Coordinates of C-alpha atoms in Angstrom, one line a residue:
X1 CA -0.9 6.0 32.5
X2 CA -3.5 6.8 29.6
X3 CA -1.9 5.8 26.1
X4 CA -2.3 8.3 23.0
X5 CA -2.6 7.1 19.3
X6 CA -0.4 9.5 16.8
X7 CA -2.2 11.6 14.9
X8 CA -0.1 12.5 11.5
X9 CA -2.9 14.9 10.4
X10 CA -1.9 16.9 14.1
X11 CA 1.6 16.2 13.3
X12 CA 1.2 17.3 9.1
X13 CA -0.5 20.4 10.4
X14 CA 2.3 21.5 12.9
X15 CA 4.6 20.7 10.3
X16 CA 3.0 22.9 7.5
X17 CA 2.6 26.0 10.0
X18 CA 5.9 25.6 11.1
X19 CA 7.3 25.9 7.8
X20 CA 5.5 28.5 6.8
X21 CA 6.6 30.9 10.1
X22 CA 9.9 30.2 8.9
X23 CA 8.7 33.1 6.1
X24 CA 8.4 35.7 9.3
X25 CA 12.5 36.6 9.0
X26 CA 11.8 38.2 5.9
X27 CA 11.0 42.0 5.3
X28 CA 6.7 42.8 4.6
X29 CA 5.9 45.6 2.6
X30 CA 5.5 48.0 5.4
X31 CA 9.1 47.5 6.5
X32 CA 11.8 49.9 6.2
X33 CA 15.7 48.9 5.6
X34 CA 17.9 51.7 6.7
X35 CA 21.7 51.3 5.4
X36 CA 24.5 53.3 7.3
X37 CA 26.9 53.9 4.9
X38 CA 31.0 54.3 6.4
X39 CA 32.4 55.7 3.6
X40 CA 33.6 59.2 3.5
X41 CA 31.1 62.3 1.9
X42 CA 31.7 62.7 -1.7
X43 CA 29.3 63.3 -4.7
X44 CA 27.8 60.3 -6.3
X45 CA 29.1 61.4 -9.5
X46 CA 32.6 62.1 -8.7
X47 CA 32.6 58.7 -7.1
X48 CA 31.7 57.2 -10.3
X49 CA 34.0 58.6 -11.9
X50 CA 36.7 58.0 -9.6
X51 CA 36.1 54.5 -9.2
X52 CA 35.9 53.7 -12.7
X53 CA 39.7 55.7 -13.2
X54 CA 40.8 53.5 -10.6
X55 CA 39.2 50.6 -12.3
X56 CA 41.2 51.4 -15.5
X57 CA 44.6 52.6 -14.0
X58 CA 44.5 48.6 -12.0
X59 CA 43.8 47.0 -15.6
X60 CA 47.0 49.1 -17.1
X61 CA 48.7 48.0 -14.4
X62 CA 48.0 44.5 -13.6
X63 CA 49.7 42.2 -16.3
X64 CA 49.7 39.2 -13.6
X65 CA 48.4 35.9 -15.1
X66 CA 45.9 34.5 -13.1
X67 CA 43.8 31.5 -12.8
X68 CA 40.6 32.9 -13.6
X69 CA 37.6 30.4 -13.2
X70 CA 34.9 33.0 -15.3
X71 CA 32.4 32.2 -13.2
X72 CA 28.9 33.5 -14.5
X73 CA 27.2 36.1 -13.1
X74 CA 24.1 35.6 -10.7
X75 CA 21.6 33.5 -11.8
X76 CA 19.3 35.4 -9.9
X77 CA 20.3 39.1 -11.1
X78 CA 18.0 41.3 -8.9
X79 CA 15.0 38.8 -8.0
X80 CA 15.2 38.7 -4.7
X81 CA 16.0 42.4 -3.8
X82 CA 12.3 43.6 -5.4
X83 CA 10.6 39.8 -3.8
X84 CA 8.1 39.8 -1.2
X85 CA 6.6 36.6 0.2
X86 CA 2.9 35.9 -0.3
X87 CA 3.0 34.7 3.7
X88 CA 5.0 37.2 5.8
X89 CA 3.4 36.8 9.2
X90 CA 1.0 34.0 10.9
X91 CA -2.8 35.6 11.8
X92 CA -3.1 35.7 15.5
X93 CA -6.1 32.6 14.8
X94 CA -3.4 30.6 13.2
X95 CA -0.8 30.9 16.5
X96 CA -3.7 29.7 18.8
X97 CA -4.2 26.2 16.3
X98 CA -0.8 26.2 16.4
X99 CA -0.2 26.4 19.8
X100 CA -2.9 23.8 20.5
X101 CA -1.2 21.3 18.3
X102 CA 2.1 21.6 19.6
X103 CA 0.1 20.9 23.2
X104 CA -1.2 18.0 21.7
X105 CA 1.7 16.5 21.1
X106 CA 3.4 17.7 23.9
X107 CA 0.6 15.8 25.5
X108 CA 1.1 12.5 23.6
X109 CA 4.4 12.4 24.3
X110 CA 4.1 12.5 27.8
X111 CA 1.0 10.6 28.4
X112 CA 2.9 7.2 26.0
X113 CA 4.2 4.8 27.8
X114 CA 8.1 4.8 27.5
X115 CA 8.3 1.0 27.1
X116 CA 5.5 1.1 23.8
X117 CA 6.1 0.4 20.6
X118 CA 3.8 3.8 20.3
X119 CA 6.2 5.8 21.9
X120 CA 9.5 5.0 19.7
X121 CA 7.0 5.5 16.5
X122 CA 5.6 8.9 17.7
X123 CA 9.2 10.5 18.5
X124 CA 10.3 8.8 15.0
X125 CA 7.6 10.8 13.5
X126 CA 8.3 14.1 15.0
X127 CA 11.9 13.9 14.3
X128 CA 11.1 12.7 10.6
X129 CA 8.7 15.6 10.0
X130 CA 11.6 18.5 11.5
X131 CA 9.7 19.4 14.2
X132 CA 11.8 17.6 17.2
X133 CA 13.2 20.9 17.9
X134 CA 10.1 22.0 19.6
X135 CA 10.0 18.9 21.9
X136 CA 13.4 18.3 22.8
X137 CA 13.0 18.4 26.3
X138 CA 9.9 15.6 26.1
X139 CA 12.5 13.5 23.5
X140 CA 15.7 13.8 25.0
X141 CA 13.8 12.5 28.7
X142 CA 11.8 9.9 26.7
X143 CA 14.7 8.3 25.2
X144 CA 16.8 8.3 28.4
X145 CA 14.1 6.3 30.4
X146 CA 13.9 4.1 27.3
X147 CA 17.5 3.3 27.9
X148 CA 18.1 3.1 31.3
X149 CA 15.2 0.2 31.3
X150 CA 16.9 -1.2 28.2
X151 CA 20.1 -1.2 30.2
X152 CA 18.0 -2.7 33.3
X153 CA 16.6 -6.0 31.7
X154 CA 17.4 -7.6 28.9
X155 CA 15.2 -7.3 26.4
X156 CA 13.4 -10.3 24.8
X157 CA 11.4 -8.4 21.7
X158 CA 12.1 -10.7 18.7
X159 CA 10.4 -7.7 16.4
X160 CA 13.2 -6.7 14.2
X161 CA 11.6 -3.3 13.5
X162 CA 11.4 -2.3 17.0
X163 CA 14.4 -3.3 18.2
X164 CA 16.3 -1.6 15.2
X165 CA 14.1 1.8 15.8
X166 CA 14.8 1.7 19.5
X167 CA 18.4 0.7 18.7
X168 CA 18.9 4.4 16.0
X169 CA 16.9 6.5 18.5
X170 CA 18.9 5.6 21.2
X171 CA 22.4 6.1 19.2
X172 CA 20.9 9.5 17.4
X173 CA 21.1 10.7 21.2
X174 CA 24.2 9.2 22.2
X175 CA 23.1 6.8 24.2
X176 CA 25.4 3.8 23.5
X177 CA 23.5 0.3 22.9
X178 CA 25.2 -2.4 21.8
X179 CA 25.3 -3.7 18.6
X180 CA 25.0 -7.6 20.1
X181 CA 21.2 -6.9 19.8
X182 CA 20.8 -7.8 16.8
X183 CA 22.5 -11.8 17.3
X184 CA 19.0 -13.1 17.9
X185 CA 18.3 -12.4 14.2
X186 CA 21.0 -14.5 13.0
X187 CA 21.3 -18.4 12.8
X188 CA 24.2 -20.6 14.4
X189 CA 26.9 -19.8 12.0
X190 CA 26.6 -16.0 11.9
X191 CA 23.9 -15.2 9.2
X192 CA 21.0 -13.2 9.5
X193 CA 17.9 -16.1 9.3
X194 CA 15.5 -15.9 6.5
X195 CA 12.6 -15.5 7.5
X196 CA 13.5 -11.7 7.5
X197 CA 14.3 -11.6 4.2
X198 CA 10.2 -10.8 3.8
X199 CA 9.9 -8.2 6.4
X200 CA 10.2 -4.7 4.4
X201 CA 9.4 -2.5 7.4
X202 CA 12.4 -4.6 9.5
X203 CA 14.9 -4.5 7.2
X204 CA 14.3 -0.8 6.2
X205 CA 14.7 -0.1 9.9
X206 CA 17.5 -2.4 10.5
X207 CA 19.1 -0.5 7.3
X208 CA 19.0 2.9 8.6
X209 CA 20.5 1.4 12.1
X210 CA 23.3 0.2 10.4
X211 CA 24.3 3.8 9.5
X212 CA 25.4 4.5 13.4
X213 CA 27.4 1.9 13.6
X214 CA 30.9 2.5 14.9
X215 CA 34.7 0.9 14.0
X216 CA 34.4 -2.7 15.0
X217 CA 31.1 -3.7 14.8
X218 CA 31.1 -6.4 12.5
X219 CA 27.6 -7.2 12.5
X220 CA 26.0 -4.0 11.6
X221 CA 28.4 -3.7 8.4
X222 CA 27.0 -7.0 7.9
X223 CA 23.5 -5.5 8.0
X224 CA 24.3 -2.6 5.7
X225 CA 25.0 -5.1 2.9
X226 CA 22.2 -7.8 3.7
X227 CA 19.8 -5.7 4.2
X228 CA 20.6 -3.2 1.5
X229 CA 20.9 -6.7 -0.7
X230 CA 17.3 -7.7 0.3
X231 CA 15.8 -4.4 -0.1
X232 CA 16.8 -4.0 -3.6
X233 CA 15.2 -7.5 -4.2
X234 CA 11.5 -5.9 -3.1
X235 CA 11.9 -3.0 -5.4
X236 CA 8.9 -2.2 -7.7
X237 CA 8.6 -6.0 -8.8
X238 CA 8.4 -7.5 -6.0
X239 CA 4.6 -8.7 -6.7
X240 CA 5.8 -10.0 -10.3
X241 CA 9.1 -12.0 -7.6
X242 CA 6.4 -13.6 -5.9
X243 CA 4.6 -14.6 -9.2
X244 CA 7.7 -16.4 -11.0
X245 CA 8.6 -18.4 -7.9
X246 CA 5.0 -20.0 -8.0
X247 CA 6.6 -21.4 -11.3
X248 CA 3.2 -20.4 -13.0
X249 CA 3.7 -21.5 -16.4
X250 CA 4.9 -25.2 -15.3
X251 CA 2.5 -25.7 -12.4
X252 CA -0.8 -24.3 -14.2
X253 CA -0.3 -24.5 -17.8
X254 CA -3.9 -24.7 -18.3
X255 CA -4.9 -21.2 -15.9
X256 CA -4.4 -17.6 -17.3
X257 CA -1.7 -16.2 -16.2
X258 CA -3.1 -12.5 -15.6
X259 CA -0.9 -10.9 -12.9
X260 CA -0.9 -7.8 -14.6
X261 CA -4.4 -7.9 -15.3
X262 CA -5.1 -8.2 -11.9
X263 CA -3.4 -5.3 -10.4
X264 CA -5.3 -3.1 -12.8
X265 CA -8.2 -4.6 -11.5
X266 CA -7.2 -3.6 -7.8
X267 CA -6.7 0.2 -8.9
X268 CA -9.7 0.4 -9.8
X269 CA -10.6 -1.0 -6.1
X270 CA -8.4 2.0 -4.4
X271 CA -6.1 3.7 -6.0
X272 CA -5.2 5.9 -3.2
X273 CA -1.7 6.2 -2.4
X274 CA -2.1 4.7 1.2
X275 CA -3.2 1.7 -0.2
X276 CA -0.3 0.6 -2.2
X277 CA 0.7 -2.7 0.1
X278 CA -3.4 -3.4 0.5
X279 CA -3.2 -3.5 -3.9
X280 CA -0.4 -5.6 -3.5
X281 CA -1.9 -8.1 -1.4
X282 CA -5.5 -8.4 -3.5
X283 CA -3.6 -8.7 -6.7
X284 CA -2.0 -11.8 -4.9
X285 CA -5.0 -13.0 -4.3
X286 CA -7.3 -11.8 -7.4
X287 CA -4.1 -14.0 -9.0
X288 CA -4.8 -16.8 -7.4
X289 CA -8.3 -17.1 -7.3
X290 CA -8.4 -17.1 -11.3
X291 CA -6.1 -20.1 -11.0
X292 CA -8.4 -21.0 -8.7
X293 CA -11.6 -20.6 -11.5
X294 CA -10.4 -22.1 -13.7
X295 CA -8.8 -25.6 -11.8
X296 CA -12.8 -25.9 -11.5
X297 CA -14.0 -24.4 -14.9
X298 CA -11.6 -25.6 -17.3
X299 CA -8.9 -28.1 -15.9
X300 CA -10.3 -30.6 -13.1
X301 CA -12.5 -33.4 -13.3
X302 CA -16.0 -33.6 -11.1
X303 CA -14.4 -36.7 -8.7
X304 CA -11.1 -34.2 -8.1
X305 CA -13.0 -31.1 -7.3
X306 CA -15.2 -33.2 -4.3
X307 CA -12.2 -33.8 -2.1
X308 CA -10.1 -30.4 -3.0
X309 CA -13.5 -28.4 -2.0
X310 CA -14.2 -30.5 1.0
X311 CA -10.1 -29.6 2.1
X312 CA -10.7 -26.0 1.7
X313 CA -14.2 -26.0 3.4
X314 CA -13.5 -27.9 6.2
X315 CA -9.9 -27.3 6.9
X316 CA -10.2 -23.6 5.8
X317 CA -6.9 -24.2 2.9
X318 CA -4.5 -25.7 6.0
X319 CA -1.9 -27.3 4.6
X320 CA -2.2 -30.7 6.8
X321 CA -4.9 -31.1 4.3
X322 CA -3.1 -31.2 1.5
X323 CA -2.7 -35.3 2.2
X324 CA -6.2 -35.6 1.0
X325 CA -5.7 -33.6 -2.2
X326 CA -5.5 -35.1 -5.5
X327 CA -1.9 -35.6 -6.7
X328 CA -2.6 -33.3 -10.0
X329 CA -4.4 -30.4 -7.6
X330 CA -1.8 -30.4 -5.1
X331 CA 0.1 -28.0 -6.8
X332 CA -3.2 -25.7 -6.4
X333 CA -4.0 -26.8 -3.0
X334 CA -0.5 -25.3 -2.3
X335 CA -0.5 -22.1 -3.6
X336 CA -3.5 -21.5 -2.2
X337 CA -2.6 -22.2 1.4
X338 CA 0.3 -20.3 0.9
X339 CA -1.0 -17.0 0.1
X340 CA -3.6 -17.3 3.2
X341 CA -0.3 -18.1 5.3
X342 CA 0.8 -15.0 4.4
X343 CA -2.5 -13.0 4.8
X344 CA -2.3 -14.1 8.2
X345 CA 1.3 -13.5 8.7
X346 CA 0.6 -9.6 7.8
X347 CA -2.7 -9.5 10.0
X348 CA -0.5 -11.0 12.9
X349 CA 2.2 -8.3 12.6
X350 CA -0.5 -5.3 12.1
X351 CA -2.6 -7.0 14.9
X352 CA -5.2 -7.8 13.0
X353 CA -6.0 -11.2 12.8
X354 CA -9.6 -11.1 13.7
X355 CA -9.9 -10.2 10.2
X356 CA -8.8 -13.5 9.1
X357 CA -11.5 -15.7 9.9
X358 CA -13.9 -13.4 7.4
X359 CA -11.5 -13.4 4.3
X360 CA -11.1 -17.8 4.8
X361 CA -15.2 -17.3 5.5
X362 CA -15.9 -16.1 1.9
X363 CA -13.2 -18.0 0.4
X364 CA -14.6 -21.3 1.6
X365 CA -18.4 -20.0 0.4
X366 CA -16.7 -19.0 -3.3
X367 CA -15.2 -22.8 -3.2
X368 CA -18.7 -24.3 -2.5
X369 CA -20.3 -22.1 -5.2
X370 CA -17.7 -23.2 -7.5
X371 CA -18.9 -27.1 -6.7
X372 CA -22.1 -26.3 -6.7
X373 CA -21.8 -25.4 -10.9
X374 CA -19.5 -28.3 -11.3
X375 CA -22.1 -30.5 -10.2
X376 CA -24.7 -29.2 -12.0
X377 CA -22.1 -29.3 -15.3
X378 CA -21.2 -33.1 -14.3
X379 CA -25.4 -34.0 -14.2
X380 CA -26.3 -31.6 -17.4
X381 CA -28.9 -29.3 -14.8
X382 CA -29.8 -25.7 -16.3
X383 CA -31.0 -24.0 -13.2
X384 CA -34.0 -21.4 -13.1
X385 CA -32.4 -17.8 -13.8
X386 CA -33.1 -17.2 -10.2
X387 CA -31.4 -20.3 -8.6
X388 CA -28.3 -19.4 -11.7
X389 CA -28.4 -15.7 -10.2
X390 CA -28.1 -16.8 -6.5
X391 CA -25.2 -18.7 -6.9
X392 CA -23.5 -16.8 -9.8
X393 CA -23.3 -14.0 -6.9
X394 CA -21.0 -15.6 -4.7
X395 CA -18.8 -17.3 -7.8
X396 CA -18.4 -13.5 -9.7
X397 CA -16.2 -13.5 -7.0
X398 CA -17.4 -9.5 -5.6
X399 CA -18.6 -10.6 -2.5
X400 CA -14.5 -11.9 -1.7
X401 CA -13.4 -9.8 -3.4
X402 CA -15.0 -6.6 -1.0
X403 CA -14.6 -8.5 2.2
X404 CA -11.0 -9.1 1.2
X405 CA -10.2 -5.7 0.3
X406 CA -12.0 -4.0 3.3
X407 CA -9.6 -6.5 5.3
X408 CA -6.6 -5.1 3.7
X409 CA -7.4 -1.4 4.4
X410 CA -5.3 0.5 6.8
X411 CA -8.4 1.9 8.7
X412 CA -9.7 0.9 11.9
X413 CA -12.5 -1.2 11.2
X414 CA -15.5 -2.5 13.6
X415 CA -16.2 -5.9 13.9
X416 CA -19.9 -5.3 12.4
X417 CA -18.5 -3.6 9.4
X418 CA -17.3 -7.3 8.2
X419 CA -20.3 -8.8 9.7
X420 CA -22.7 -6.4 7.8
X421 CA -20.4 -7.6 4.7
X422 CA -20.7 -11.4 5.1
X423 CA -24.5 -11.0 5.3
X424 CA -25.0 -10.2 1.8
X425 CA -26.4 -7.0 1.9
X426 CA -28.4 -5.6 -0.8
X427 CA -25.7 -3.4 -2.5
X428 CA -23.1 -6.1 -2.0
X429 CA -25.8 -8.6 -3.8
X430 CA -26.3 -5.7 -6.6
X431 CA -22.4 -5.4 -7.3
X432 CA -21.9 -9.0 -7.9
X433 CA -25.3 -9.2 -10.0
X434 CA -23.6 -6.0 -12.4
X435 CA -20.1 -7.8 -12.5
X436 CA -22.2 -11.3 -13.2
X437 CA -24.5 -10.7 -15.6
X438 CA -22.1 -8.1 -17.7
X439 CA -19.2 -11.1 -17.4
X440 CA -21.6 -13.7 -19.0
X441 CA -22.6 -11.3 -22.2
X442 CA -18.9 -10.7 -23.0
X443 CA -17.8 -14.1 -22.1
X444 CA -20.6 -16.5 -23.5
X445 CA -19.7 -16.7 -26.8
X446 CA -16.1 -18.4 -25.8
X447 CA -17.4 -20.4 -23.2
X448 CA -20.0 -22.0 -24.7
X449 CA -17.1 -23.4 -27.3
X450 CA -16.5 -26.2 -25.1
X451 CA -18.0 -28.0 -22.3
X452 CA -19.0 -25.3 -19.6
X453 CA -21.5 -24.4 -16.9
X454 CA -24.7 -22.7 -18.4
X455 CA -24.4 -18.7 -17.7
X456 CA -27.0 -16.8 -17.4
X457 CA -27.8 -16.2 -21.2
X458 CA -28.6 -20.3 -21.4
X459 CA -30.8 -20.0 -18.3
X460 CA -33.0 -17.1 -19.5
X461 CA -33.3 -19.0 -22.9
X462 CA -34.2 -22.2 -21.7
X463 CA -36.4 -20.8 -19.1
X464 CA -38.6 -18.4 -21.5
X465 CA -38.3 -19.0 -24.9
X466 CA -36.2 -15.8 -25.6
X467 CA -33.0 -15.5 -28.0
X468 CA -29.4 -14.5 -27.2
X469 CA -30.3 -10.9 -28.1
X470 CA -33.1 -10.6 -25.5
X471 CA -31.1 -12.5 -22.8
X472 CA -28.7 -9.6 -23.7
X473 CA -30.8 -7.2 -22.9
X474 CA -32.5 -8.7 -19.7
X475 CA -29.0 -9.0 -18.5
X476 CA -28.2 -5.3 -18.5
X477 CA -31.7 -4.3 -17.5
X478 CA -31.6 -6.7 -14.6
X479 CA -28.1 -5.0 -13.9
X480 CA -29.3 -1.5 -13.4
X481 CA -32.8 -1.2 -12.6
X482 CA -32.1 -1.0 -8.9
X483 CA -30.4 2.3 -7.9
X484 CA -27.3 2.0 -5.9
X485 CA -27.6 3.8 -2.4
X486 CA -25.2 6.1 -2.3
X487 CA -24.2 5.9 1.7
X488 CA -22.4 2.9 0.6
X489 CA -19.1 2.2 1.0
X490 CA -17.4 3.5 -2.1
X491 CA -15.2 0.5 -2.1
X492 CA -18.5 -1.9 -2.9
X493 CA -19.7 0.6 -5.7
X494 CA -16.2 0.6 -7.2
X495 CA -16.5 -2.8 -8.3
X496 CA -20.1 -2.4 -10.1
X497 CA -18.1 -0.2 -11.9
X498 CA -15.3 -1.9 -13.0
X499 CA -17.5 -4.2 -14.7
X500 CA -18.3 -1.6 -17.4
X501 CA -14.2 -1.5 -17.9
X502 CA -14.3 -5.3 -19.6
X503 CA -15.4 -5.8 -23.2
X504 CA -16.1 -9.0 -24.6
X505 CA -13.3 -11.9 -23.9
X506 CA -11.1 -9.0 -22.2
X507 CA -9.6 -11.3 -19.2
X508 CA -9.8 -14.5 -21.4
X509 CA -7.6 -13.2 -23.6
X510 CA -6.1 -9.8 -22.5
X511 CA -4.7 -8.5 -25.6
X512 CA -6.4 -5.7 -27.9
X513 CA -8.2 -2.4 -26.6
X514 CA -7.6 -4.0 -23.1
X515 CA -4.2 -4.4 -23.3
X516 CA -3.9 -0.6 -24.4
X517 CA -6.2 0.1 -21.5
X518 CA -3.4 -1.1 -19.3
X519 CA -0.8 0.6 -21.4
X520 CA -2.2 3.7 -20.9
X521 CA -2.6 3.2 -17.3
X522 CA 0.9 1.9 -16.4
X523 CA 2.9 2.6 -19.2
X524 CA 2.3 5.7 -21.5
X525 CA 2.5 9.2 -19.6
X526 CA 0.0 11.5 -19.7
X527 CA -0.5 14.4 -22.6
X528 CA -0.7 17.7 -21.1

């Protein structure tokens, strides 16, 4: 049986037409209301004035005390009774796409295997968007083959989200599973294990399942408090959780701490709703990577950095490696591997992992470029602006950066869109020449107050004679004399232009006009 992928645009387009039928009840202005009135035939005068003497003789004679609330009058006075609805009826071109989307998703659901994680997501959706009521048939046989083969074999899916989806569908229809489902989530002495304690999409599923539990069923009141418990944890900070249990300020007193700094940094990469958990993840890694930058800028010596690049380049950040890590970089070496376990955790349950092997590809090439200026640093080499340029490409840390990112994305992506990435084509090359050259003219000054790698302003005045002012300006020509195509992917582009957001020593020191950048971002609201 063919297998359907769910459509939300089909399904958000049935859903806005069906709410706006719901109008059709409602009089247009060629309508006509005709009243029958019962009451017997009598001027509308005299009744006037007869109700209002009977009106006055009951106020004489009433002199009961009563509890009279004094409500207020309609809110609404006459509004309604002189309204008419700017969409009274559907076109007869709107009932045919309407029609056809219903079929389509009449279609889907009967085409989806019963047994599919697909299938228990699609009817989810429908019912979450109030349009069940048009498939009810489709749903109610759906979930009935779902749980006679639920009832058939025992089921040995160890995905907490599916199993707590199937579990609330099949309740919602009165279909009685039991609750014992959800022992394989817990350890020996009753508990629900910890490794869920990460898994937003389970939990919120197992949380809503909890709500259909009956008298007696100890473990789901169990749930409602764990998981309510855990939830609360990943509110809005969950990001900022994750950065105080790496223990930053004891583990890496000599890196900036710039979590904050980072996430802006990601909204300028998308800032599209849908790409919330994507922003969460690269400011996770955009974090790390600047501890990362400056273990090999500003912290490590030359004879550390050769065995804790050779780890990451050969073992790709495993953490068996961390045995041949220098005792004072372990710490790094750690966090490191960490956050790639975790990358692969999420492409594993999004079944993705194929985009693995290209994020560790150009984190392993930004760890030899990295090398490559602490060995020139450790023998006192100024390269030729060229040789600085190539290099200084990969280390600006773009060319991760956009492969990471496109990883991240919700979209179905083709295996030659992260090839055509890893390749270094020209636009990518021109990004990471914009966000290198415009990083070394508002960082030189400070790092040329200690012992650093020569940027680019060094190599152009070594290398022909010029001064700091006309490396300046060779820097930003060089930057922007090659137009950027624009059948690019937007993504690539939006990181040449976050490099015109940074002023001189923003991310070293992050306070000033960039911190009320970031103010006026996050914090302030908007003047209308």
């Amino acid at each position: 049986m063919a297998t359907s992928s769910i459509s939300y645009c089909h399904l958000g387009n049935i859903q806005s037409i069906f709410w706006g039928c719901s109008h059709n009840f409602l009089p247009n202005n060629n309508s006509k209301l005709t009243v029958k009135h019962t009451y017997s035939y009598a001027s509308s005068i005299g009744r006037e004035k007869n109700m209002s003497h009977l009106k006055m003789s009951a106020a004489m004679v009433d002199n009961t005390e009563r509890p009279l609330a004094n409500f207020h009058s309609s809110v609404w006075e006459d509004y309604f009774l002189s309204y008419t609805p700017q969409l009274t009826e559907i076109s007869s071109q709107e009932k045919v796409k309407f029609e056809g989307l219903k079929e389509k998703v009449r279609q889907m659901l009967v085409e989806t295997p019963d047994n599919s994680t697909q299938k228990l997501e699609l009817i989810d959706t429908i019912q979450r968007l109030g349009v069940a009521y048009h498939f009810e048939n489709e749903i109610q046989t759906s979930i009935k083959n779902i749980f006679d083969v639920s009832q058939q074999s025992e089921n040995e899916d160890d995905n907490l989200y599916v199993v707590a989806v199937r579990f609330r569908l099949l309740r919602q229809q009165r279909h009685y599973m039991s609750s014992d489902v959800f022992k394989k989530f817990t350890n020996k002495d009753g508990k629900f294990k910890e490794t869920i304690t990460k898994d937003v999409q389970g939990l919120l599923s197992l949380y809503e399942a909890a709500h259909l539990r009956v008298h007696g069923e100890e473990i789901l009141e169990q749930v409602l408090s764990f998981t309510l418990t855990n939830l609360e944890a990943m509110g809005p900070n969950r990001c900022i959780v994750w950065w105080k249990d790496l223990n930053f300020t004891e583990q890496f007193p000599y890196a900036r701490d710039r979590l904050v700094e980072c996430h802006f940094y990601t909204v300028g990469i998308y800032f599209e709703p849908q790409y919330s958990r994507a922003r969460e993840m690269m400011t996770k890694v955009l974090t790390i990577y600047t501890v990362i930058d400056d273990t090999y800028d500003a912290y490590a010596t030359y004879d550390e950095l050769v065995p804790f690049t050779d780890a990451i380049d050969r073992c790709g950040c495993d953490i068996s490696a961390i045995g041949s890590v220098p005792p004072s970089l372990k710490p790094t070496y750690q966090a490191l591997a960490d956050l790639y376990t975790q990358i692969e955790e999420k492409f594993i349950k999004e079944g993705k992992l194929d985009r693995l092997y290209y994020a560790k590809y150009e984190m392993k090439k930004l760890a030899r470029a990295f090398f490559k200026e602490a060995e020139w640093l450790n023998v006192g080499y100024i390269p030729k602006c060229d040789e600085y340029m190539k290099n200084a490409n990969v280390t600006t840390t773009c060319m991760m950066v956009a492969t990471t990112s496109l990883s991240f994305m919700e979209e179905s992506i083709a295996k030659e869109t992260f090839e055509w990435m890893i390749i270094e084509h020209l636009i990518l090359r021109a990004s990471s020449a914009i966000n290198r050259l415009k990083g070394d003219c508002i960082g030189h000054n400070l790092e040329q107050q200690r012992k650093h790698i020569a940027s680019f302003i060094e190599c152009y005045m070594k290398e022909f004679g010029g001064s700091k002012q006309d490396a300046y300006a060779e820097a930003y020509i060089c930057s922007t004399h090659d137009k950027v195509p624009t059948f690019v992917l937007e993504l690539v582009i939006n990181i040449a232009r976050l490099a015109y957001i940074f002023e001189e020593n923003d991310f070293a020191s992050a306070q000033s006009e960039f911190k009320d950048k970031i103010m006026l971002l996050f914090v302030e609201p908007v003047n209308v």
